[in-house]
Coordinates of C-alpha atoms in Angstrom, one line a residue:
M146 CA 43.3 0.3 13.4
R147 CA 41.2 -2.8 12.8
F148 CA 41.6 -5.4 10.0
L149 CA 38.6 -6.8 8.3
A150 CA 40.0 -9.5 6.0
L151 CA 42.9 -10.7 8.3
T152 CA 43.4 -10.7 12.1
A153 CA 45.8 -8.2 13.6
Y154 CA 48.3 -11.0 14.2
Q155 CA 48.1 -12.3 10.6
S156 CA 48.5 -8.7 9.3
A157 CA 51.6 -8.2 11.5
I158 CA 53.2 -11.4 10.2
L159 CA 52.4 -10.4 6.6
A160 CA 54.0 -6.9 7.1
L161 CA 57.2 -8.5 8.7
L162 CA 57.6 -11.0 5.9
T163 CA 57.1 -8.4 3.2
T164 CA 59.7 -6.1 4.8
A165 CA 62.2 -8.9 5.3
A166 CA 61.8 -10.1 1.7
I167 CA 62.3 -6.6 0.2
V168 CA 65.4 -5.8 2.3
A169 CA 66.9 -9.3 1.6
L170 CA 66.5 -8.7 -2.1
Y171 CA 68.4 -5.4 -1.8
F172 CA 71.4 -7.0 0.0
L173 CA 71.5 -10.1 -2.2
K174 CA 74.8 -9.8 -4.1
H175 CA 75.7 -11.6 -7.3
R176 CA 79.1 -13.4 -7.3
R177 CA 81.5 -11.3 -9.5
R178 CA 83.9 -12.7 -12.0
R179 CA 87.6 -12.2 -11.3
L180 CA 89.6 -10.4 -14.1
V181 CA 93.4 -9.8 -14.4
V182 CA 94.4 -6.3 -15.6
S183 CA 97.9 -5.1 -16.5
S184 CA 97.8 -2.0 -14.2
A185 CA 95.5 -0.4 -11.5
L186 CA 96.6 3.1 -12.4
L187 CA 93.5 3.6 -14.5
W188 CA 91.1 2.8 -11.6
K189 CA 92.7 5.0 -9.0
R190 CA 90.6 8.0 -9.9
V191 CA 87.4 6.0 -9.9
L192 CA 88.2 4.5 -6.5
A193 CA 89.0 7.9 -5.1
K194 CA 85.7 9.3 -6.3
H195 CA 83.8 6.3 -4.9
L196 CA 85.3 6.9 -1.5
E197 CA 84.4 10.5 -1.6
N198 CA 80.7 9.7 -2.4
S199 CA 80.3 6.6 -0.1
L200 CA 78.0 8.6 2.3
F201 CA 75.8 9.7 -0.5
E202 CA 75.7 6.1 -1.8
R203 CA 74.6 4.8 1.5
L204 CA 71.8 7.4 1.6
R205 CA 70.7 6.4 -1.9
R206 CA 70.6 2.8 -0.9
I207 CA 68.6 3.5 2.3
L208 CA 66.1 5.7 0.4
S209 CA 65.6 3.0 -2.3
I210 CA 65.0 0.4 0.4
L211 CA 62.5 2.7 2.3
I212 CA 60.5 3.3 -0.9
A213 CA 60.5 -0.3 -1.8
V214 CA 59.4 -1.3 1.7
A215 CA 56.7 1.3 1.7
I216 CA 55.3 0.1 -1.6
G217 CA 55.4 -3.5 -0.4
L218 CA 53.7 -2.7 2.9
L219 CA 51.0 -0.6 1.2
V220 CA 50.1 -3.5 -1.1
A221 CA 50.3 -6.1 1.7
L222 CA 48.3 -4.2 4.2
S223 CA 45.6 -3.4 1.6
I224 CA 45.0 -7.1 1.4
A225 CA 44.2 -7.1 5.1
Q226 CA 41.6 -4.3 4.5
P227 CA 42.4 -2.0 7.4
E228 CA 39.8 0.3 9.0
I229 CA 40.5 3.4 11.1
E230 CA 37.3 4.9 12.5
W231 CA 38.4 8.6 12.5
L232 CA 39.3 8.2 8.8
T233 CA 36.7 5.9 7.4
G234 CA 34.0 6.0 10.0
K235 CA 32.6 3.2 12.2
T236 CA 31.2 0.0 10.7
S237 CA 27.5 -0.3 11.8
Q238 CA 24.0 -1.4 10.8
T239 CA 21.2 1.2 10.4
I240 CA 17.5 0.6 9.8
I241 CA 15.6 3.5 8.2
V242 CA 11.8 3.3 8.6
L243 CA 9.9 5.7 6.3
D244 CA 6.4 6.6 7.2
T245 CA 4.3 6.1 4.0
S246 CA 0.9 7.1 5.6
P247 CA -1.3 9.4 3.5
S248 CA -0.7 12.5 5.6
M249 CA 2.9 12.5 4.3
Q250 CA 1.5 14.0 1.1
A251 CA 0.7 17.3 2.8
R252 CA 2.7 20.2 1.5
R253 CA 4.9 22.4 3.7
S254 CA 5.5 26.1 3.5
D255 CA 8.2 25.7 0.8
G256 CA 5.8 23.9 -1.6
R257 CA 7.4 20.5 -1.2
T258 CA 5.6 17.7 0.6
R259 CA 6.5 16.1 3.8
W260 CA 7.4 13.0 1.9
Q261 CA 9.9 14.8 -0.3
H262 CA 11.6 16.1 2.9
A263 CA 11.6 12.6 4.3
V264 CA 13.4 11.3 1.2
D265 CA 16.0 14.0 1.6
D266 CA 16.6 13.0 5.2
A267 CA 16.7 9.3 4.3
N268 CA 19.4 10.0 1.7
A269 CA 21.3 12.0 4.2
L270 CA 21.3 9.1 6.6
V271 CA 22.5 6.8 3.9
G272 CA 25.4 9.2 3.2
Q273 CA 26.7 9.0 6.8
G274 CA 28.8 6.3 8.3
S275 CA 31.6 4.3 6.7
I276 CA 31.6 2.7 3.3
R277 CA 31.1 -0.7 5.1
S278 CA 28.1 0.6 7.1
Q279 CA 25.0 -1.5 6.2
Y280 CA 21.5 0.0 5.7
R281 CA 18.0 -1.5 5.6
I282 CA 15.0 0.4 4.2
V283 CA 11.5 -0.3 5.5
D284 CA 8.1 1.4 5.2
T285 CA 5.1 1.5 7.5
S286 CA 2.6 0.2 5.0
G287 CA 4.2 -3.3 4.9
Q288 CA 4.8 -3.1 1.1
F289 CA 8.6 -2.5 1.2
D290 CA 11.4 -4.1 3.2
S291 CA 15.0 -4.4 1.9
A292 CA 17.9 -6.5 3.1
F293 CA 21.0 -4.9 4.7
T294 CA 23.3 -3.6 2.0
T295 CA 26.3 -1.2 1.7
D296 CA 25.5 -0.3 -1.9
R297 CA 24.7 3.5 -1.7
S298 CA 23.4 3.8 -5.2
E299 CA 21.0 0.8 -4.7
L300 CA 19.8 2.3 -1.4
R301 CA 19.0 5.7 -3.0
R302 CA 17.2 3.8 -5.9
M303 CA 15.1 2.0 -3.3
I304 CA 14.2 5.2 -1.5
A305 CA 13.3 6.9 -4.8
G306 CA 10.9 4.0 -5.7
M307 CA 8.9 4.4 -2.5
H308 CA 5.8 6.6 -2.0
P309 CA 2.9 7.3 0.4
V310 CA 0.0 4.9 0.1
N311 CA -3.6 5.3 1.2
S312 CA -3.8 2.3 3.5
P313 CA -3.5 1.6 7.2
T314 CA 0.0 1.9 8.6
R315 CA 1.9 0.3 11.5
F316 CA 5.5 0.2 12.7
P317 CA 7.2 -2.8 11.1
R318 CA 8.3 -5.8 13.1
M319 CA 12.1 -5.9 13.5
E320 CA 13.8 -9.2 13.3
T321 CA 17.3 -8.2 14.4
P322 CA 20.0 -10.5 15.8
A323 CA 20.4 -10.8 19.5
T324 CA 23.7 -8.8 20.0
S325 CA 24.9 -6.4 22.6
S326 CA 23.2 -3.0 22.7
Q327 CA 26.4 -1.5 21.5
D328 CA 26.4 -3.5 18.3
A329 CA 22.6 -3.6 17.8
P330 CA 21.4 -1.8 14.6
Q331 CA 20.3 1.9 15.0
I332 CA 16.7 2.5 14.0
Y333 CA 15.5 5.8 12.6
L334 CA 11.8 6.6 12.0
I335 CA 11.2 9.4 9.5
T336 CA 7.5 10.5 10.0
D337 CA 5.2 13.4 10.5
G338 CA 3.6 11.7 13.5
V339 CA 0.0 11.9 12.3
S340 CA -0.7 8.2 12.0
P341 CA -0.5 6.4 15.4
L342 CA 2.5 4.0 15.3
D343 CA 3.5 1.7 18.1
V344 CA 7.1 2.8 18.1
P345 CA 9.5 0.7 20.3
A346 CA 11.9 2.2 22.8
G347 CA 15.2 3.2 21.4
V348 CA 14.0 4.3 18.0
H349 CA 15.3 7.7 16.9
S350 CA 12.6 9.9 15.3
I351 CA 13.1 12.5 12.6
S352 CA 10.0 14.7 12.3
E353 CA 8.8 16.1 9.0
F354 CA 5.8 17.8 10.6
Q355 CA 5.0 21.4 9.9
A356 CA 1.5 22.8 10.6
A357 CA -0.5 23.3 7.4
S358 CA -4.1 24.2 6.4
N359 CA -6.5 21.5 5.3
I360 CA -10.2 21.4 4.7
G361 CA -11.5 18.1 3.3
I362 CA -14.5 16.0 2.5
T363 CA -14.9 13.5 5.4
A364 CA -18.2 11.9 4.3
F365 CA -20.1 11.6 0.9
E366 CA -22.7 9.1 -0.1
V367 CA -25.9 8.8 -2.0
R368 CA -28.7 7.0 -0.2
S369 CA -32.3 6.3 -0.8
V370 CA -35.1 8.1 1.0
P371 CA -37.3 5.4 2.7
S372 CA -40.5 7.5 2.3
S373 CA -40.2 7.6 -1.6
V374 CA -38.9 4.9 -4.0
L375 CA -37.7 7.5 -6.5
A376 CA -36.1 9.9 -4.0
Y377 CA -32.4 9.9 -3.3
E378 CA -30.3 12.3 -1.3
A379 CA -26.5 12.9 -1.1
Y380 CA -25.1 13.3 2.3
L381 CA -22.0 15.6 2.4
E382 CA -19.7 16.4 5.3
V383 CA -16.8 18.8 5.0
T384 CA -14.4 19.3 8.0
N385 CA -11.9 22.1 8.7
F386 CA -8.6 20.7 10.2
S387 CA -6.8 24.0 10.0
K388 CA -5.9 26.2 13.0
S389 CA -8.1 29.1 11.7
A390 CA -11.4 29.5 9.9
R391 CA -11.4 28.6 6.2
S392 CA -13.6 29.2 3.3
A393 CA -14.3 26.6 0.6
D394 CA -16.3 26.4 -2.6
I395 CA -18.1 23.0 -2.9
T396 CA -19.4 21.6 -6.2
I397 CA -21.6 18.5 -6.6
S398 CA -22.0 17.4 -10.2
G399 CA -24.0 14.5 -11.8
A400 CA -23.6 12.3 -14.8
G401 CA -25.5 14.8 -16.9
Q402 CA -25.3 18.6 -16.8
Q403 CA -26.7 18.9 -13.2
R404 CA -24.6 20.9 -10.9
M405 CA -25.0 22.3 -7.4
N406 CA -22.6 24.8 -5.7
R407 CA -22.1 25.8 -2.1
S408 CA -19.8 28.4 -0.6
V409 CA -19.1 27.8 3.1
K410 CA -16.9 29.1 5.8
I411 CA -16.0 26.6 8.5
E412 CA -14.5 27.4 11.9
P413 CA -11.3 25.4 13.0
G414 CA -12.1 21.9 14.1
K415 CA -15.8 22.2 13.0
S416 CA -17.7 20.5 10.2
Y417 CA -20.3 21.5 7.7
S418 CA -22.9 18.8 6.7
E419 CA -25.9 18.8 4.4
S420 CA -28.3 16.3 2.9
I421 CA -28.8 17.4 -0.7
N422 CA -31.8 16.2 -2.8
V423 CA -30.3 14.6 -6.0
S424 CA -33.5 12.9 -7.2
K425 CA -33.5 15.1 -10.3
F426 CA -30.0 14.1 -11.2
D427 CA -29.5 11.7 -14.1
G428 CA -28.5 8.3 -12.9
G429 CA -24.8 7.5 -12.8
G430 CA -21.7 8.8 -11.1
V431 CA -21.9 11.8 -8.7
R432 CA -18.8 13.8 -7.8
A433 CA -18.2 16.2 -4.9
S434 CA -15.2 18.5 -5.0
L435 CA -14.0 21.5 -3.1
V436 CA -11.5 24.3 -3.6
S437 CA -9.9 26.2 -0.7
D438 CA -7.1 28.7 -0.9
G439 CA -3.9 27.5 0.8
D440 CA -5.1 23.9 1.1
A441 CA -2.1 21.8 1.7
F442 CA -3.6 18.3 1.3
S443 CA -5.4 17.4 -1.9
P444 CA -6.4 13.7 -1.6
D445 CA -9.6 14.6 0.5
D446 CA -10.7 17.3 -1.9
V447 CA -12.8 15.0 -4.1
A448 CA -15.3 12.2 -3.4
Y449 CA -17.5 9.9 -5.5
A450 CA -20.9 8.3 -5.2
Y451 CA -23.3 6.5 -7.5
L452 CA -27.0 7.4 -8.1
P453 CA -29.0 4.4 -9.3
V454 CA -30.4 4.7 -12.8
K455 CA -34.1 5.0 -12.6
R456 CA -35.6 2.4 -14.9
R457 CA -38.6 0.2 -14.6
T458 CA -38.2 -3.5 -14.1
K459 CA -40.5 -5.6 -16.5
T460 CA -42.0 -8.1 -14.1
L461 CA -44.3 -11.0 -14.7
L462 CA -46.5 -12.0 -11.7
V463 CA -47.8 -15.6 -12.0
T464 CA -50.7 -16.1 -9.5
S465 CA -54.1 -17.5 -9.1
G466 CA -55.1 -14.3 -7.4
N467 CA -53.3 -12.4 -4.6
K468 CA -54.6 -8.9 -4.0
F469 CA -51.8 -8.0 -1.5
L470 CA -49.0 -9.0 -3.8
E471 CA -50.5 -7.5 -6.9
S472 CA -51.3 -4.2 -5.2
V473 CA -47.7 -3.8 -3.9
L474 CA -46.2 -4.5 -7.3
K475 CA -48.6 -2.1 -9.0
L476 CA -47.8 0.7 -6.6
D477 CA -44.1 0.3 -7.1
S478 CA -43.3 3.0 -9.7
L479 CA -40.2 1.1 -10.8
V480 CA -42.1 -2.1 -11.7
D481 CA -43.7 -2.6 -15.1
L482 CA -46.1 -5.3 -14.0
T483 CA -47.8 -8.0 -16.1
V484 CA -50.2 -10.5 -14.4
T485 CA -51.0 -14.1 -15.6
A486 CA -52.4 -17.3 -14.2
P487 CA -50.2 -20.3 -13.7
A488 CA -51.8 -22.0 -16.7
G489 CA -50.9 -19.1 -19.0
Y490 CA -47.2 -18.9 -17.9
T491 CA -44.6 -19.1 -20.6
E492 CA -41.0 -18.1 -20.1
S493 CA -40.0 -15.1 -22.1
S494 CA -36.9 -13.0 -22.5
D495 CA -39.1 -9.9 -22.5
Y496 CA -39.2 -9.9 -18.7
D497 CA -36.5 -8.8 -16.3
A498 CA -37.9 -10.7 -13.3
Y499 CA -40.6 -13.1 -12.2
V500 CA -42.8 -13.3 -9.1
F501 CA -44.4 -16.8 -8.5
D502 CA -47.3 -16.9 -6.1
R503 CA -47.8 -20.5 -4.8
F504 CA -46.5 -21.8 -8.1
V505 CA -43.1 -22.6 -9.7
P506 CA -42.3 -23.9 -13.1
Q507 CA -40.5 -27.2 -13.3
Q508 CA -37.8 -25.7 -15.4
Q509 CA -35.8 -22.9 -13.8
P510 CA -36.3 -19.5 -15.5
A511 CA -33.4 -17.6 -16.9
R512 CA -34.4 -14.5 -15.0
P513 CA -34.4 -13.8 -11.3
A514 CA -37.5 -14.9 -9.4
L515 CA -39.3 -14.2 -6.1
I516 CA -41.2 -17.3 -5.0
V517 CA -44.0 -16.4 -2.5
G518 CA -45.7 -19.2 -0.5
A519 CA -44.7 -22.8 -0.2
S520 CA -47.2 -25.5 -1.1
E521 CA -47.4 -28.7 -3.1
N522 CA -47.2 -26.7 -6.3
T523 CA -43.9 -25.1 -5.3
S524 CA -41.9 -28.3 -5.5
A525 CA -39.3 -28.3 -8.2
S526 CA -35.8 -29.8 -8.7
W527 CA -34.1 -26.4 -8.8
L528 CA -35.5 -25.4 -5.4
P529 CA -34.5 -26.8 -2.0
K530 CA -35.9 -30.1 -0.9
R531 CA -39.1 -30.0 1.3
L532 CA -38.6 -31.7 4.7
G533 CA -42.1 -31.2 6.2
T534 CA -44.1 -28.4 7.8
V535 CA -43.9 -26.4 11.0
S536 CA -46.7 -24.7 12.8
K537 CA -46.6 -21.1 14.1
P538 CA -42.9 -20.4 13.6
A539 CA -41.8 -17.0 14.9
F540 CA -39.1 -14.7 13.3
E541 CA -36.1 -14.6 15.6
S542 CA -33.3 -13.5 13.3
R543 CA -32.6 -11.8 10.0
M544 CA -29.6 -10.8 7.9
E545 CA -29.8 -7.1 8.2
N546 CA -26.8 -6.3 5.9
H547 CA -28.3 -8.2 2.9
P548 CA -29.9 -5.9 0.3
V549 CA -33.2 -7.8 0.4
M550 CA -33.6 -7.3 4.1
K551 CA -32.7 -3.6 4.3
H552 CA -35.1 -1.7 6.7
V553 CA -37.3 -4.8 6.8
V554 CA -38.6 -5.5 10.4
L555 CA -40.2 -8.9 11.0
N556 CA -40.1 -9.4 14.7
D557 CA -43.9 -9.0 15.2
V558 CA -45.0 -10.9 12.1
S559 CA -47.1 -14.0 12.9
V560 CA -47.1 -17.1 10.6
E561 CA -49.6 -20.0 10.9
S562 CA -47.4 -22.6 9.1
A563 CA -44.3 -22.8 7.0
V564 CA -42.4 -25.5 5.0
R565 CA -39.2 -26.9 6.4
I566 CA -36.4 -26.9 3.8
D567 CA -32.8 -27.8 3.5
P568 CA -30.8 -24.5 3.5
T569 CA -27.5 -26.0 2.3
N570 CA -25.7 -23.6 -0.1
L571 CA -28.3 -21.0 0.5
I572 CA -28.4 -17.6 2.2
V573 CA -30.8 -17.6 5.2
L574 CA -32.3 -14.1 5.2
A575 CA -34.7 -14.7 8.1
A576 CA -35.3 -17.7 10.4
A577 CA -37.2 -19.0 13.3
S578 CA -34.6 -20.6 15.6
N579 CA -32.9 -23.1 13.2
M580 CA -35.7 -23.1 10.6
P581 CA -35.3 -20.9 7.6
L582 CA -38.3 -18.8 6.7
I583 CA -36.8 -16.6 3.9
V584 CA -33.8 -17.8 1.9
A585 CA -32.0 -16.6 -1.2
S586 CA -29.7 -17.9 -3.9
E587 CA -27.1 -15.7 -5.6
R588 CA -26.3 -18.1 -8.5
P589 CA -28.9 -18.5 -9.9
Q590 CA -30.6 -15.5 -8.3
W591 CA -33.9 -16.1 -6.5
V592 CA -35.7 -15.5 -3.2
L593 CA -38.0 -18.0 -1.5
M594 CA -40.6 -17.4 1.2
T595 CA -41.4 -20.7 2.9
F596 CA -44.8 -19.6 4.0
D597 CA -48.0 -18.4 2.3
L598 CA -49.0 -14.7 2.6
N599 CA -52.6 -15.9 3.3
S600 CA -51.4 -17.8 6.4
S601 CA -49.6 -14.8 7.9
D602 CA -50.2 -11.1 8.7
L603 CA -47.0 -10.0 6.8
P604 CA -49.1 -8.0 4.2
Y605 CA -50.4 -5.8 7.0
H606 CA -46.9 -4.8 8.1
A607 CA -44.8 -1.9 6.8
G608 CA -42.0 -4.3 6.1
F609 CA -43.9 -6.1 3.4
P610 CA -43.7 -3.5 0.6
L611 CA -40.1 -2.8 1.6
F612 CA -39.3 -6.5 1.3
V613 CA -40.9 -6.8 -2.2
D614 CA -39.2 -3.6 -3.4
N615 CA -35.8 -4.7 -2.0
A616 CA -36.1 -8.0 -3.7
M617 CA -37.0 -6.4 -7.1
S618 CA -34.1 -4.0 -6.7
W619 CA -31.7 -6.8 -5.9
F620 CA -32.9 -8.6 -9.0
G621 CA -32.4 -5.9 -11.6
R622 CA -32.2 -2.4 -10.5
D623 CA -28.9 -0.5 -9.9
R624 CA -27.7 -0.8 -6.4
L625 CA -26.2 1.9 -4.3
A626 CA -22.5 1.9 -4.4
L627 CA -20.3 0.2 -1.8
R628 CA -18.1 2.6 0.1
R629 CA -14.4 1.8 0.4
M630 CA -11.1 3.5 1.2
P631 CA -8.2 3.7 -1.3
G632 CA -5.8 0.8 -1.3
M633 CA -6.8 -2.9 -1.7
V634 CA -10.5 -3.1 -2.2
D635 CA -12.5 -6.3 -1.5
I636 CA -16.0 -6.6 -2.9
P637 CA -18.5 -9.5 -2.3
V638 CA -18.8 -10.4 -6.0
T639 CA -16.9 -13.5 -7.0
G640 CA -15.2 -13.7 -10.3
A641 CA -16.0 -10.1 -11.2
Q642 CA -14.4 -8.0 -13.9
V643 CA -13.6 -4.5 -12.5
R644 CA -13.6 -1.3 -14.6
T645 CA -13.4 2.4 -13.9
I646 CA -16.5 4.5 -14.5
D647 CA -14.9 5.4 -17.9
G648 CA -14.7 1.7 -18.9
Q649 CA -10.9 1.2 -18.4
P650 CA -10.1 -2.3 -17.1
V651 CA -8.6 -2.7 -13.7
A652 CA -6.5 -5.7 -12.7
S653 CA -8.3 -7.9 -10.1
R654 CA -8.1 -11.3 -8.5
D655 CA -10.4 -13.7 -6.7
S656 CA -10.4 -13.7 -2.9
L657 CA -12.0 -15.9 -0.2
N658 CA -15.1 -13.7 -0.1
G659 CA -15.2 -12.2 -3.6
T660 CA -12.9 -10.1 -5.7
V661 CA -10.0 -7.9 -4.8
F662 CA -8.5 -5.0 -6.8
E663 CA -6.2 -2.0 -6.1
A664 CA -7.6 1.5 -6.1
P665 CA -4.7 3.9 -5.3
E666 CA -6.8 7.0 -5.7
P667 CA -10.4 8.1 -5.1
G668 CA -12.7 7.1 -7.9
L669 CA -15.8 5.2 -9.0
Y670 CA -15.5 1.6 -10.1
V671 CA -17.9 -1.0 -11.3
A672 CA -17.6 -4.8 -10.7
S673 CA -19.6 -6.9 -13.1
R674 CA -20.2 -10.7 -13.5
G675 CA -22.8 -11.6 -16.1
D676 CA -25.9 -9.5 -15.5
V677 CA -24.8 -8.6 -12.0
S678 CA -23.2 -5.2 -11.5
Q679 CA -21.9 -3.5 -8.3
Y680 CA -20.6 0.0 -8.2
V681 CA -17.8 0.8 -5.7
A682 CA -17.2 4.4 -4.5
V683 CA -13.6 4.7 -3.3
N684 CA -13.1 7.8 -1.3
F685 CA -10.5 9.3 1.0
S686 CA -13.1 9.9 3.8
N687 CA -11.0 9.4 6.9
R688 CA -10.8 12.0 9.7
Q689 CA -7.6 10.4 11.0
Y690 CA -5.7 10.9 7.8
S691 CA -7.2 14.2 6.9
N692 CA -6.2 15.7 10.3
I693 CA -2.7 16.5 9.1
N694 CA -2.0 18.7 12.1
A695 CA -2.5 16.0 14.8
S696 CA 1.2 15.2 15.1
R697 CA 2.5 13.1 18.0
V698 CA 6.2 13.1 17.3
H699 CA 9.2 15.3 18.0
D700 CA 12.7 15.1 16.7
N701 CA 14.8 12.5 18.5
K702 CA 17.7 12.0 16.2
G703 CA 20.1 10.9 18.9
S704 CA 23.8 11.2 18.3
Q705 CA 24.5 11.6 14.6
A706 CA 27.3 9.7 13.0
S707 CA 30.2 11.9 12.1
V708 CA 30.9 12.2 8.4
P709 CA 34.1 10.3 7.6
L710 CA 37.1 12.0 6.1
L711 CA 37.4 9.3 3.5
R712 CA 34.5 8.3 1.3
R713 CA 36.0 4.9 0.3
E714 CA 37.6 2.1 2.2
L715 CA 41.2 2.6 3.3
W716 CA 42.7 -0.1 1.1
Y717 CA 41.6 1.8 -2.0
Y718 CA 43.7 4.8 -1.0
M719 CA 46.6 2.6 0.0
L720 CA 46.8 1.0 -3.4
I721 CA 46.7 4.5 -5.0
A722 CA 49.6 5.6 -2.7
A723 CA 51.5 2.4 -3.8
M724 CA 51.0 3.3 -7.4
V725 CA 52.2 6.9 -6.8
L726 CA 55.4 5.6 -5.0
I727 CA 56.1 3.2 -7.9
G728 CA 56.0 6.1 -10.3
A729 CA 58.2 8.2 -8.0
E730 CA 60.7 5.3 -7.7
W731 CA 60.8 4.9 -11.5
F732 CA 61.5 8.6 -11.9
T733 CA 64.2 8.8 -9.2
Y734 CA 65.9 5.7 -10.5
H735 CA 66.2 7.1 -14.0
R736 CA 67.5 10.4 -12.5
R737 CA 70.2 8.4 -10.7
I738 CA 68.8 9.5 -7.4
T739 CA 67.9 6.0 -6.1
L740 CA 69.4 2.7 -6.9

């Protein structure tokens, strides 16, 4: 027996003092008054009967004392809060780590998910041990971590509030006190073993894995066809992660009534991929979905993409004459071109974008602009300051991931001369050593070429029409959607308002590089700020999570704690026993059994 509130020595002293006090009270006699009576004959029979029952009287007194001492000891020792391991279980600390990776959503043969079975096992662990055993609940996504507690109802409430999340997982860092290995907390990991976790030694694993069928979409995106401005294709990849061949019905639907269907049969471990021409689809959201009998994992059965709306950009070209630039803009089927001389330029809200050739207005236009060629006429307060000229600069670097520079190759372009500018607070799209040759500004939106087309051979290269088309697309046309995984989504648009494709607002906040919002499920979102819009396709396209049969864990539960006989602390039962004895003593006293 161990005592939790008092030491063993203190408990022994308390028990002795309690026993001594009760026994002393029983033997404490009051001083009787002396009375003189005329005769003792009347008391002889009483004295005779008292002598006959003296043994019974002694037994009554002993029984009364024993009951009183038992009651006193039960009350006194309950204050010391005793603990007996074989009755109440051993006091211990246990950490339960629940794997909240996406694969835990896979269904088992009984129709319940791996996560539901994990919750059952976690509650079973909480039900073990003594009432004083402490438990801490942690998940692998880093979103939940409780303190140690003995409150079983609170622990079960915590477990019920957890769920799998579509985000990267890792084994949590354990900050446990440096105690002996015998007293160190026991750690249990409840997992299906699909997500790779760096599990420390000594952790007991409880596996929820059961092989299941899954066929899912592992890639889906809409992309432009470089050979045609108006052409778009949807790349689709479907992978079979089952142990046998599976059939699936695939449907690709557009924002209008367009629909394409595919029926495929895929061998185990193999993929089906196809590039589908969606140029005839209406612009807007595109959805891919699949249906397969017996599929146990649904998050990867749907994926989204965005097809840019095909509309023409009303563009005003201000030039004194530039055949190359005018021809490229006229050949662009998505540009509605108007040409004027610098003397005839007047800003108008009728245009979506401007192209200034060796000319810029002194007042910044309200619409995006492409400024081609730097000269004395391109000096304005809203453009970067001129610092001189450089002869024969060579393109050495470019920002490949910027929309304006997509597929644009400039390595073999020669330039006779260019203007040196101050690139502070600008995006350098292409440069010669440390000298910017093409720069861009996001707010306000414009692109500046620091050299004249007539002083370079850029118009004779394939990258020139791509550059002009990319710039016009960046100014006003819908862009292709960014691709993200479910979870916390970060997009490079600062101060953006995020909505679903149906127009429902989504909570967001500013981040260091843009805007962050949470997308728990696959879907299509749009982030907008003023006239700038960016679509975001959130898809569960991850082979690692879809491969729900790639388990790396086996049951390693270790020695399970025995279920204690008593479900409450021992002092609780001792007080109940004391109350029962008090009732029994009251009954026997009134029945003249005890004194």
